[in-house]
Coordinates of C-alpha atoms in Angstrom, one line a residue:
Chain A
X244 CA 29.2 36.2 -13.1
X245 CA 26.9 39.2 -14.0
X246 CA 24.0 38.9 -16.4
X247 CA 22.2 41.9 -18.0
X248 CA 18.5 42.1 -17.9
X249 CA 18.2 40.8 -21.5
X250 CA 20.3 37.8 -20.8
X251 CA 18.4 37.2 -17.7
X252 CA 15.3 36.9 -19.8
X253 CA 16.9 34.0 -21.7
X254 CA 17.5 32.0 -18.5
X255 CA 15.3 29.1 -18.0
X256 CA 14.4 27.0 -15.0
X257 CA 14.0 23.4 -15.6
X258 CA 12.2 21.3 -13.0
X259 CA 11.8 17.5 -12.7
X260 CA 9.8 16.5 -9.7
X261 CA 9.1 12.9 -8.7
X262 CA 8.0 10.7 -5.8
X263 CA 11.2 11.0 -3.8
X264 CA 12.9 14.2 -5.0
X265 CA 12.6 17.3 -7.0
X266 CA 15.5 18.5 -9.1
X267 CA 16.0 22.1 -10.7
X268 CA 18.5 23.6 -13.1
X269 CA 19.1 27.0 -14.4
X270 CA 20.0 26.8 -18.1
X271 CA 21.4 29.5 -20.5
X272 CA 20.1 30.1 -24.1
X273 CA 23.1 28.2 -25.3
X274 CA 22.3 25.2 -23.2
X275 CA 24.9 25.9 -20.4
X276 CA 23.7 24.6 -16.9
X277 CA 24.7 27.3 -14.6
X278 CA 23.5 25.6 -11.4
X279 CA 21.4 22.9 -10.0
X280 CA 19.4 22.0 -6.8
X281 CA 17.6 19.0 -5.3
X282 CA 14.9 19.0 -2.7
X283 CA 12.2 16.7 -1.4
X284 CA 9.2 15.0 -3.0
X285 CA 7.6 16.7 -6.0
X286 CA 4.7 14.4 -6.7
X287 CA 1.5 16.4 -6.0
X288 CA -0.6 13.1 -5.8
X289 CA 1.3 12.4 -2.6
X290 CA 1.0 16.0 -1.2
X291 CA 0.3 19.0 -3.1
X292 CA 1.6 21.6 -0.6
X293 CA 4.9 19.6 -0.3
X294 CA 5.3 19.4 -4.2
X295 CA 4.9 23.1 -4.3
X296 CA 7.4 23.6 -1.6
X297 CA 10.0 21.3 -3.2
X298 CA 9.6 23.0 -6.6
X299 CA 10.4 26.5 -5.1
X300 CA 13.1 25.1 -2.8
X301 CA 14.9 23.3 -5.7
X302 CA 14.6 26.5 -7.7
X303 CA 16.3 28.7 -4.9
X304 CA 19.1 26.0 -4.4
X305 CA 19.6 26.1 -8.3
X306 CA 20.0 29.8 -8.2
X307 CA 22.4 29.7 -5.2
X308 CA 24.4 27.0 -6.8
X309 CA 24.7 29.3 -10.0
X310 CA 25.7 32.2 -7.6
X311 CA 22.7 33.9 -9.1
X312 CA 20.7 34.8 -5.7
X313 CA 20.1 38.4 -7.0
X314 CA 17.7 37.1 -9.8
X315 CA 14.3 36.8 -8.6
X316 CA 12.1 33.8 -9.6
X317 CA 9.5 36.1 -11.3
X318 CA 12.1 36.9 -13.9
X319 CA 12.5 33.1 -14.9
X320 CA 10.5 31.0 -17.2
X321 CA 10.0 27.5 -15.7
X322 CA 9.5 24.4 -17.4
X323 CA 8.0 22.1 -14.9
X324 CA 7.7 18.3 -15.3
X325 CA 6.0 16.5 -12.5
X326 CA 5.0 12.8 -11.8
X327 CA 1.2 12.4 -10.9
X328 CA 0.0 15.3 -13.4
X329 CA -0.9 12.8 -15.9
X330 CA -4.0 12.4 -13.6
X331 CA -6.5 15.2 -14.8
X332 CA -7.3 16.5 -11.3
X333 CA -3.7 16.8 -10.4
X334 CA -2.8 18.6 -13.6
X335 CA -5.7 21.1 -13.1
X336 CA -4.8 21.7 -9.5
X337 CA -1.1 22.4 -10.2
X338 CA -1.9 24.5 -13.3
X339 CA -4.1 26.7 -11.0
X340 CA -1.2 27.3 -8.7
X341 CA -0.2 31.0 -8.2
X342 CA 3.5 30.1 -8.9
X343 CA 6.4 32.6 -8.2
X344 CA 7.7 32.3 -11.8
X345 CA 7.4 34.8 -14.6
X346 CA 5.8 31.9 -16.7
X347 CA 5.3 28.2 -15.9
X348 CA 4.9 25.5 -18.4
X349 CA 3.6 22.4 -16.9
X350 CA 4.1 18.7 -18.3
X351 CA 4.2 15.3 -17.1
X352 CA 7.5 13.9 -15.7
X353 CA 7.1 11.4 -18.6
X354 CA 7.0 14.0 -21.4
X355 CA 10.0 15.9 -20.1
X356 CA 12.0 12.7 -19.6
X357 CA 11.3 11.7 -23.2
X358 CA 12.3 15.2 -24.6
X359 CA 15.4 15.2 -22.3
X360 CA 16.5 11.7 -23.5
X361 CA 16.0 12.4 -27.1
X362 CA 17.0 16.2 -27.3
X363 CA 13.4 17.4 -27.9
X364 CA 12.8 14.8 -30.7
X365 CA 10.4 12.1 -31.0
X366 CA 11.2 9.0 -28.9
X367 CA 10.2 6.7 -26.0
X368 CA 11.5 6.2 -22.5
X369 CA 10.9 3.6 -19.9
X370 CA 11.3 5.2 -16.3
X371 CA 12.2 2.8 -13.4
X372 CA 12.8 4.6 -10.1
X373 CA 10.4 4.5 -7.1
X374 CA 7.6 4.1 -9.6
X375 CA 7.6 2.6 -13.3
X376 CA 6.1 3.4 -16.5
X377 CA 6.6 3.5 -20.2
X378 CA 6.0 6.5 -22.5
X379 CA 6.4 7.5 -26.1
X380 CA 6.1 10.8 -27.9
X381 CA 5.7 10.3 -31.7
X382 CA 4.3 12.7 -34.2
X383 CA 2.8 14.9 -31.5
X384 CA 1.0 11.8 -29.9
X385 CA 1.7 10.8 -26.3
X386 CA 1.4 7.1 -25.3
X387 CA 1.7 5.8 -21.7
X388 CA 2.0 2.2 -20.5
X389 CA 1.9 1.6 -16.7
X390 CA 2.2 4.6 -14.3
X391 CA -0.5 2.9 -12.2
X392 CA 1.1 3.7 -8.8
X393 CA 1.8 1.9 -5.6
X394 CA 1.0 -0.7 -4.3
X395 CA -1.2 -1.9 -7.0
X396 CA 0.9 -1.3 -9.9
X397 CA 4.4 0.0 -11.0
X398 CA 5.7 -3.5 -11.6
X399 CA 9.5 -3.6 -12.0
X400 CA 9.9 -0.1 -10.0
X401 CA 12.0 0.1 -6.9
X402 CA 8.8 0.1 -4.8
X403 CA 7.7 -2.9 -6.3
X404 CA 11.0 -4.7 -5.9
X405 CA 10.9 -3.7 -2.1
X406 CA 7.2 -4.9 -1.7
X407 CA 8.0 -8.2 -3.3
X408 CA 11.1 -8.7 -1.2
X409 CA 9.0 -8.1 2.1
X410 CA 6.1 -10.2 1.0
X411 CA 8.2 -13.2 -0.1
X412 CA 10.5 -13.1 3.1
X413 CA 7.3 -13.2 5.3
X414 CA 5.9 -16.1 3.3
X415 CA 9.3 -17.7 3.6
X416 CA 9.3 -17.2 7.3
X417 CA 5.9 -18.8 7.7
X418 CA 7.3 -21.8 5.6
X419 CA 5.4 -21.1 2.5
X420 CA 8.4 -20.3 0.4
X421 CA 11.8 -21.9 0.5
X422 CA 14.5 -20.3 2.8
X423 CA 16.4 -17.7 1.1
X424 CA 19.3 -15.2 1.7
X425 CA 17.0 -12.5 1.0
X426 CA 15.6 -13.1 4.5
X427 CA 18.8 -12.5 6.3
X428 CA 19.7 -9.4 4.1
X429 CA 16.4 -7.9 4.5
X430 CA 16.4 -8.4 8.3
X431 CA 19.9 -6.9 8.5
X432 CA 18.8 -4.0 6.4
X433 CA 15.7 -3.3 8.6
X434 CA 17.3 -4.2 11.8
X435 CA 14.7 -7.0 12.6
X436 CA 15.3 -10.5 14.2
X437 CA 11.8 -11.9 13.6
X438 CA 9.0 -11.8 11.2
X439 CA 6.9 -9.9 13.7
X440 CA 9.6 -7.1 13.7
X441 CA 9.4 -6.9 9.9
X442 CA 5.6 -6.5 10.0
X443 CA 6.1 -3.7 12.5
X444 CA 9.0 -2.1 10.6
X445 CA 7.1 -2.0 7.2
X446 CA 3.5 -1.3 8.5
X447 CA 1.9 1.9 6.6
X448 CA 5.2 2.5 4.8
X449 CA 5.0 4.4 1.4
X450 CA 6.7 3.5 -1.8
X451 CA 9.8 5.4 -1.2
X452 CA 10.5 3.1 1.8
X453 CA 10.1 0.0 -0.3
X454 CA 12.2 1.5 -3.1
X455 CA 15.1 1.7 -0.5
X456 CA 15.0 -2.1 -0.3
X457 CA 15.2 -2.6 -4.1
X458 CA 19.0 -2.9 -4.4
X459 CA 19.5 -5.6 -2.0
X460 CA 17.0 -7.7 -4.1
X461 CA 19.3 -7.3 -7.0
X462 CA 22.5 -8.0 -4.8
X463 CA 20.9 -11.3 -3.6
X464 CA 19.8 -12.2 -7.0
X465 CA 23.2 -11.8 -8.5
X466 CA 24.5 -14.3 -5.7
X467 CA 22.1 -16.8 -7.3
X468 CA 19.4 -16.8 -4.6
X469 CA 16.2 -18.5 -6.0
X470 CA 13.6 -16.3 -4.3
X471 CA 15.4 -13.0 -5.2
X472 CA 16.0 -14.4 -8.8
X473 CA 12.2 -15.0 -9.2
X474 CA 11.4 -11.4 -8.3
X475 CA 14.1 -10.0 -10.6
X476 CA 13.2 -12.1 -13.5
X477 CA 9.4 -11.1 -13.0
X478 CA 10.3 -7.5 -12.9
X479 CA 12.7 -7.6 -15.8
X480 CA 10.2 -9.5 -18.0
X481 CA 7.5 -6.9 -17.3
X482 CA 9.8 -4.0 -18.2
X483 CA 10.6 -6.0 -21.5
X484 CA 7.0 -6.2 -22.2
X485 CA 6.6 -2.5 -21.7
X486 CA 9.4 -2.0 -24.1
X487 CA 7.6 -4.1 -26.9
X488 CA 4.3 -2.3 -26.3
X489 CA 6.3 1.1 -26.9
X490 CA 8.0 -0.1 -29.9
X491 CA 4.5 -0.8 -31.5
X492 CA 4.2 3.1 -31.5
X493 CA 7.3 3.3 -33.7
X494 CA 9.4 5.7 -31.8
X495 CA 12.8 6.5 -33.6
X496 CA 14.6 5.8 -30.4
X497 CA 14.1 4.4 -26.8
X498 CA 16.0 4.8 -23.6
X499 CA 15.6 3.6 -20.0
X500 CA 16.1 5.9 -17.2
X501 CA 15.6 6.5 -13.5
X502 CA 17.2 5.3 -10.3
X503 CA 16.8 1.5 -10.9
X504 CA 17.6 1.5 -14.6
X505 CA 21.3 0.4 -14.2
X506 CA 20.5 -2.5 -11.8
X507 CA 17.4 -3.5 -14.1
X508 CA 19.3 -3.4 -17.4
X509 CA 21.0 -6.9 -17.2
X510 CA 17.7 -8.5 -16.6
X511 CA 15.8 -7.2 -19.7
X512 CA 15.6 -9.5 -22.6
X513 CA 18.8 -9.3 -24.9
X514 CA 16.9 -8.0 -27.9
X515 CA 15.5 -5.1 -25.9
X516 CA 18.8 -4.3 -24.4
X517 CA 20.5 -4.1 -27.8
X518 CA 18.0 -1.5 -29.0
X519 CA 18.1 0.8 -26.0
X520 CA 20.0 4.0 -26.5
X521 CA 21.5 6.1 -23.8
X522 CA 19.6 9.1 -22.9
X523 CA 21.2 12.3 -24.1
X524 CA 20.1 14.6 -21.3
X525 CA 18.2 14.4 -17.9
X526 CA 14.4 15.0 -17.4
X527 CA 15.2 18.5 -16.1
X528 CA 16.9 19.6 -19.4
X529 CA 13.8 18.1 -21.1
X530 CA 11.8 20.7 -19.0
X531 CA 13.6 23.4 -20.3
X532 CA 13.3 22.1 -24.0
X533 CA 9.6 21.8 -23.3
X534 CA 9.3 25.3 -22.1
X535 CA 11.1 26.7 -24.9
X536 CA 8.9 24.8 -27.4
X537 CA 5.7 26.0 -25.8
X538 CA 7.0 29.5 -25.8
X539 CA 7.8 29.2 -29.5
X540 CA 4.2 27.8 -30.1
X541 CA 2.7 30.7 -28.3
X542 CA 4.8 33.3 -30.3
X543 CA 3.7 31.6 -33.5
X544 CA 0.1 31.7 -32.6
X545 CA 0.5 35.3 -31.5
X546 CA 1.9 36.1 -35.1
X547 CA -1.0 34.3 -36.7
X548 CA -3.6 36.1 -34.6
X549 CA -2.0 39.3 -35.7
X550 CA -2.3 38.7 -39.5
Chain B
X88 CA -34.4 -4.1 33.7
X89 CA -32.5 -3.3 37.1
X90 CA -29.4 -4.7 38.3
X91 CA -28.2 -4.8 41.9
X92 CA -24.6 -3.9 42.5
X93 CA -23.7 -7.5 43.0
X94 CA -25.2 -8.5 39.6
X95 CA -23.5 -5.5 37.9
X96 CA -20.2 -6.8 39.1
X97 CA -20.7 -9.9 37.2
X98 CA -21.5 -8.1 34.0
X99 CA -18.6 -8.3 31.4
X100 CA -17.9 -6.1 28.5
X101 CA -16.4 -8.0 25.4
X102 CA -14.7 -6.0 22.5
X103 CA -13.4 -7.2 19.3
X104 CA -11.6 -4.6 17.5
X105 CA -10.5 -4.9 13.8
X106 CA -9.1 -2.8 10.8
X107 CA -12.7 -1.6 9.8
X108 CA -15.0 -1.8 13.0
X109 CA -15.0 -2.4 16.7
X110 CA -17.7 -4.5 18.2
X111 CA -18.8 -4.6 22.0
X112 CA -21.1 -6.7 23.9
X113 CA -22.3 -6.6 27.5
X114 CA -22.6 -10.3 28.8
X115 CA -24.1 -11.7 32.1
X116 CA -22.5 -14.3 34.3
X117 CA -24.8 -16.9 32.8
X118 CA -23.8 -16.0 29.1
X119 CA -26.8 -13.9 28.2
X120 CA -26.0 -10.9 25.7
X121 CA -27.8 -8.0 27.1
X122 CA -26.7 -5.5 24.3
X123 CA -24.1 -4.8 21.5
X124 CA -22.6 -1.9 19.6
X125 CA -20.6 -1.3 16.7
X126 CA -18.3 1.6 16.0
X127 CA -15.3 2.6 13.8
X128 CA -11.9 1.1 13.2
X129 CA -10.2 -0.7 16.3
X130 CA -6.7 -1.6 15.1
X131 CA -4.2 0.6 16.8
X132 CA -1.6 0.1 14.3
X133 CA -3.7 2.2 12.0
X134 CA -4.3 4.9 14.6
X135 CA -3.9 4.6 18.4
X136 CA -6.3 7.5 19.3
X137 CA -9.0 6.2 16.8
X138 CA -8.8 2.6 18.3
X139 CA -9.2 3.9 21.8
X140 CA -12.1 6.1 20.8
X141 CA -13.8 3.2 18.9
X142 CA -13.5 0.9 22.0
X143 CA -15.1 3.5 24.2
X144 CA -17.8 4.4 21.8
X145 CA -18.7 0.8 21.1
X146 CA -19.0 0.1 24.8
X147 CA -21.2 3.0 25.4
X148 CA -23.4 1.8 22.2
X149 CA -23.6 -1.7 23.9
X150 CA -24.7 -0.1 27.3
X151 CA -27.3 1.9 25.5
X152 CA -28.6 -1.1 23.5
X153 CA -28.9 -3.1 26.9
X154 CA -30.8 -0.2 28.3
X155 CA -28.0 0.2 31.0
X156 CA -26.9 3.7 30.5
X157 CA -26.9 4.1 34.4
X158 CA -24.0 1.7 34.6
X159 CA -20.7 3.5 34.6
X160 CA -17.8 2.0 32.5
X161 CA -15.6 1.9 35.6
X162 CA -17.8 -0.9 37.3
X163 CA -17.2 -3.1 34.1
X164 CA -14.5 -5.6 33.5
X165 CA -13.5 -5.6 29.8
X166 CA -12.0 -8.3 27.8
X167 CA -10.5 -6.5 24.8
X168 CA -9.3 -8.3 21.8
X169 CA -7.8 -6.2 19.0
X170 CA -6.1 -6.5 15.8
X171 CA -2.5 -5.2 15.7
X172 CA -1.5 -5.9 19.3
X173 CA 0.3 -9.0 18.2
X174 CA 3.0 -6.6 17.5
X175 CA 4.9 -5.8 20.8
X176 CA 4.9 -2.3 20.5
X177 CA 1.2 -2.0 19.9
X178 CA 0.6 -4.3 22.8
X179 CA 2.8 -2.2 25.2
X180 CA 1.1 1.0 24.0
X181 CA -2.4 -0.2 24.5
X182 CA -1.6 -1.9 27.9
X183 CA -0.4 1.5 29.1
X184 CA -3.7 3.1 28.2
X185 CA -5.6 4.9 31.2
X186 CA -8.6 3.1 30.2
X187 CA -12.2 3.9 31.6
X188 CA -13.0 0.2 32.8
X189 CA -12.7 -1.3 36.1
X190 CA -10.2 -3.8 34.7
X191 CA -9.1 -4.5 31.1
X192 CA -7.8 -7.9 29.9
X193 CA -5.9 -7.3 26.6
X194 CA -5.6 -10.0 23.9
X195 CA -5.2 -10.4 20.4
X196 CA -8.0 -10.3 17.9
X197 CA -6.7 -13.9 17.0
X198 CA -6.8 -15.4 20.6
X199 CA -10.3 -14.0 21.4
X200 CA -11.6 -15.2 17.8
X201 CA -10.1 -18.7 18.6
X202 CA -11.6 -18.7 22.1
X203 CA -15.0 -17.6 20.9
X204 CA -15.1 -20.1 18.1
X205 CA -14.3 -23.1 20.4
X206 CA -16.1 -21.9 23.6
X207 CA -12.9 -21.3 25.4
X208 CA -11.3 -24.6 24.4
X209 CA -8.1 -25.4 22.3
X210 CA -8.6 -25.0 18.6
X211 CA -7.5 -23.0 15.4
X212 CA -9.2 -20.3 13.4
X213 CA -8.5 -18.9 10.0
X214 CA -9.8 -15.2 9.8
X215 CA -10.5 -13.6 6.3
X216 CA -11.9 -10.2 6.7
X217 CA -10.2 -7.0 5.7
X218 CA -7.0 -8.9 6.5
X219 CA -6.1 -12.5 6.8
X220 CA -4.2 -14.9 9.1
X221 CA -4.3 -18.3 10.8
X222 CA -4.0 -19.0 14.5
X223 CA -4.1 -21.9 16.8
X224 CA -4.2 -22.2 20.6
X225 CA -3.2 -25.6 21.7
X226 CA -2.1 -26.7 25.4
X227 CA -1.3 -22.9 26.1
X228 CA 0.7 -22.4 23.0
X229 CA -0.3 -19.7 20.6
X230 CA 0.7 -20.1 17.0
X231 CA 0.3 -17.6 14.2
X232 CA 0.7 -17.8 10.3
X233 CA 0.2 -14.8 8.2
X234 CA -1.1 -11.4 10.0
X235 CA 1.6 -9.7 7.8
X236 CA -0.5 -6.7 6.9
X237 CA -1.5 -4.6 3.8
X238 CA -0.2 -4.2 1.1
X239 CA 2.7 -6.7 1.3
X240 CA 0.7 -9.6 2.9
X241 CA -2.6 -10.7 4.1
X242 CA -3.2 -13.0 1.0
X243 CA -6.6 -14.4 0.6
X244 CA -8.0 -11.3 2.5
X245 CA -10.6 -8.8 1.2
X246 CA -7.8 -6.2 1.0
X247 CA -5.8 -8.6 -1.1
X248 CA -8.6 -9.6 -3.4
X249 CA -9.5 -6.0 -4.1
X250 CA -5.7 -5.1 -4.7
X251 CA -5.4 -8.0 -7.1
X252 CA -8.3 -6.9 -9.0
X253 CA -7.2 -3.3 -9.4
X254 CA -3.7 -4.6 -10.4
X255 CA -4.9 -7.0 -12.8
X256 CA -7.6 -4.8 -14.5
X257 CA -4.8 -2.1 -15.0
X258 CA -2.6 -4.6 -16.7
X259 CA -5.4 -5.6 -18.6
X260 CA -6.1 -2.1 -19.9
X261 CA -2.5 -1.8 -20.9
X262 CA -2.8 -5.1 -23.0
X263 CA -0.8 -7.3 -20.6
X264 CA -3.6 -9.5 -19.4
X265 CA -6.6 -10.6 -21.5
X266 CA -9.8 -8.4 -21.5
X267 CA -12.0 -9.4 -18.6
X268 CA -15.4 -9.0 -17.3
X269 CA -13.7 -7.8 -14.1
X270 CA -12.7 -4.6 -15.9
X271 CA -16.4 -3.5 -16.5
X272 CA -17.5 -4.4 -13.1
X273 CA -14.6 -2.6 -11.4
X274 CA -15.1 0.5 -13.4
X275 CA -18.9 0.4 -12.6
X276 CA -18.1 0.1 -9.0
X277 CA -15.6 2.9 -8.8
X278 CA -17.6 5.1 -11.3
X279 CA -14.6 5.2 -13.7
X280 CA -14.3 5.2 -17.4
X281 CA -10.7 4.9 -18.0
X282 CA -7.6 3.3 -16.5
X283 CA -6.4 6.8 -15.6
X284 CA -9.7 7.3 -13.6
X285 CA -9.0 4.0 -11.8
X286 CA -5.5 5.1 -10.9
X287 CA -6.9 8.3 -9.6
X288 CA -9.7 6.6 -7.7
X289 CA -7.5 4.2 -5.7
X290 CA -4.4 6.5 -5.2
X291 CA -3.4 6.2 -1.5
X292 CA -6.4 4.0 -0.4
X293 CA -6.2 1.9 2.6
X294 CA -6.9 -1.9 2.9
X295 CA -10.4 -1.2 3.9
X296 CA -11.1 0.5 0.5
X297 CA -9.6 -2.6 -1.4
X298 CA -11.7 -4.9 0.9
X299 CA -14.8 -3.2 -0.5
X300 CA -14.1 -4.6 -3.9
X301 CA -13.4 -8.0 -2.7
X302 CA -17.1 -9.4 -3.4
X303 CA -17.2 -8.3 -6.9
X304 CA -14.0 -10.5 -7.6
X305 CA -16.1 -13.5 -6.4
X306 CA -19.1 -12.3 -8.4
X307 CA -17.1 -12.3 -11.6
X308 CA -15.2 -15.6 -10.9
X309 CA -18.4 -17.3 -10.4
X310 CA -19.5 -16.2 -13.8
X311 CA -16.4 -18.0 -15.1
X312 CA -14.2 -15.0 -15.8
X313 CA -10.6 -16.3 -16.3
X314 CA -8.8 -13.3 -14.8
X315 CA -11.1 -13.2 -11.6
X316 CA -10.9 -17.1 -11.3
X317 CA -7.2 -16.8 -11.3
X318 CA -7.1 -14.5 -8.3
X319 CA -9.7 -16.5 -6.4
X320 CA -7.9 -19.7 -7.0
X321 CA -4.7 -18.2 -5.8
X322 CA -6.3 -16.7 -2.5
X323 CA -8.2 -20.1 -2.0
X324 CA -5.0 -22.1 -2.4
X325 CA -3.2 -19.9 0.1
X326 CA -5.9 -20.2 2.8
X327 CA -6.0 -23.9 2.2
X328 CA -2.1 -23.9 2.8
X329 CA -2.6 -21.9 6.0
X330 CA -5.1 -24.4 7.2
X331 CA -2.6 -27.4 6.6
X332 CA 0.0 -25.5 8.5
X333 CA -2.4 -25.0 11.4
X334 CA -3.4 -28.7 11.4
X335 CA 0.2 -29.6 12.1
X336 CA -0.3 -27.9 15.5
X337 CA -2.9 -30.6 16.3
X338 CA -5.8 -28.4 17.3
X339 CA -9.0 -30.3 18.2
X340 CA -11.1 -28.2 16.0
X341 CA -10.7 -25.5 13.1
X342 CA -13.1 -22.7 12.0
X343 CA -13.1 -20.2 9.3
X344 CA -14.4 -16.7 10.5
X345 CA -14.4 -13.1 9.2
X346 CA -16.3 -10.9 6.7
X347 CA -15.1 -12.9 3.6
X348 CA -15.2 -16.5 5.0
X349 CA -18.6 -17.2 3.3
X350 CA -17.4 -16.1 -0.1
X351 CA -13.9 -17.9 0.2
X352 CA -15.3 -21.3 1.6
X353 CA -16.3 -22.8 -1.9
X354 CA -12.7 -22.1 -3.1
X355 CA -10.8 -24.0 -0.4
X356 CA -9.5 -27.4 -1.0
X357 CA -12.5 -30.1 -0.5
X358 CA -10.5 -31.9 2.2
X359 CA -10.0 -28.7 4.2
X360 CA -13.7 -27.7 3.9
X361 CA -14.8 -31.0 5.2
X362 CA -12.9 -30.6 8.4
X363 CA -13.9 -27.0 9.1
X364 CA -16.3 -26.6 12.0
X365 CA -18.8 -23.8 12.2
X366 CA -17.7 -21.3 15.1
X367 CA -19.7 -21.5 18.2
X368 CA -19.6 -17.9 19.2
X369 CA -18.1 -14.4 17.7
X370 CA -14.8 -13.0 18.8
X371 CA -16.4 -10.5 21.2
X372 CA -17.7 -13.5 23.2
X373 CA -14.3 -14.8 23.1
X374 CA -13.2 -11.5 24.7
X375 CA -15.4 -12.1 27.6
X376 CA -14.3 -15.7 28.0
X377 CA -10.8 -14.5 27.9
X378 CA -11.4 -11.8 30.6
X379 CA -13.0 -14.5 32.9
X380 CA -10.1 -17.0 32.4
X381 CA -7.7 -14.2 33.3
X382 CA -9.7 -13.0 36.3
X383 CA -9.8 -16.8 37.6
X384 CA -6.0 -17.0 37.0
X385 CA -5.5 -13.9 39.0
X386 CA -7.7 -15.2 41.8
X387 CA -5.8 -18.6 41.8
X388 CA -2.6 -16.7 42.0
X389 CA -3.9 -14.6 45.0
X390 CA -5.0 -17.8 46.9
X391 CA -1.4 -19.4 46.3
X392 CA 0.3 -16.1 47.5
X393 CA -1.8 -16.1 50.6
X394 CA -1.0 -19.7 51.6

């Protein structure tokens, strides 16, 4: 498919960069997604160079996927939503990047997720993937709960579930917690035969490693194992509390998104589940919506300045 | 002071390498400590090269302190007790080191701590510093509780107390835990004015950083703060459980050692406190005792082989 220069200028790049991967899409003015790409970690807090590389790589992959390799990055306007840039230093550092795009509009992964989920309208999202947090955007006000990071925070996230599993299994092997099916499952998964093996296997591992253990906690909990159930109940109760905190901001709608949301959903309080709405679009579409909103605002300002 | 070649051969080097520092002593045949030195981290699990460097550096510092800089390392027999070498891979890797000593006898930090505390006799120790664990050595049998590592284990350690403090303060700032004096104290310590500042300040930090926050948890708990008290009670209860588990091994005596032991002691169960005995010597002396025991065993074997 060939695009005229005029049409090219209406193409947007939408980026969603998180702790484990970075997604990119190419979207037309009439909201058609022409191509998408996925690369490595995109959270600048865990590596600024890596995050930049992941953004550029995912962008090229999206262009390739769209069959648009002849379009240079410097003709595209990019909406970039990233984990970690809720921290002022990370935001400043990433904003100062000599990026390869025509223009870059930078936002938190939270804002673009919220815009995507609610088609650019006000709303709230709970994000449970490698990390966890709650976010609302109501009448121009952003509000964040959680987003504390690993290992000290992010309750109810994949990283947290995995960390709890390892902690509880090791306590169980020492005789401080009841024996649990979780022990066998974790040992199988990590190819370990003793507690010492587990200690060696997990030493120094990041959140993403622990997030890879989250599914087995749910598997074992669903079989009725007491130790796994205690973890899953605690995680679910926390995310339910996050939802209640967000409803206080009076968002018109709320969604739960992220890699762990499907597994976590059944463990949320019934009243919370009943009020959650399926997200309309993924965060990378929210990034495009954000870029368009910012571009419109800039155009509006320019008109005001000229008058 | 001058030493004859014969006397030099009876000098021992005793090393105790942990997560935050490495200590060395030079000890004579009649148990006089001639000099001591302290260098950086000595746990090979957190950096093999760094651990080796720390051991050598602490050894030189001890020789300097003793005014024995003319004695080369390759004339000294070293007893080396290290954190991390309870893991088979770390033990193998460190054993294969082309060390600069005449001979090196490698043991876990746990064994040398126990030998030091009980003058080379059977006994048990609980170690609460940057990390935590329990260990007993009874009738030739070693028994370990804990030593799981950070962030998933080491309850009741400095790293654990600091991690709990950060976690609870961030939950409190989000309104999920009651307001606490711990919040103000932690913010002062970390020079932070918001929760976001804290998230940024602690991102990616190792156990040693968190251990630096442990004392303030005790300070605030001693003022009666509910949040800090809950943390201190949980840590104390766990270490009391470790003590009970160790008593089941029937050690003749038990001690608590490590940088946090003085602060933690008042929070242990009364019956546990009553039975604890002050350690006789520090772990680096235990390392010398270990080296001597091993050397005697080797000599005994040599005699048996010759007969």
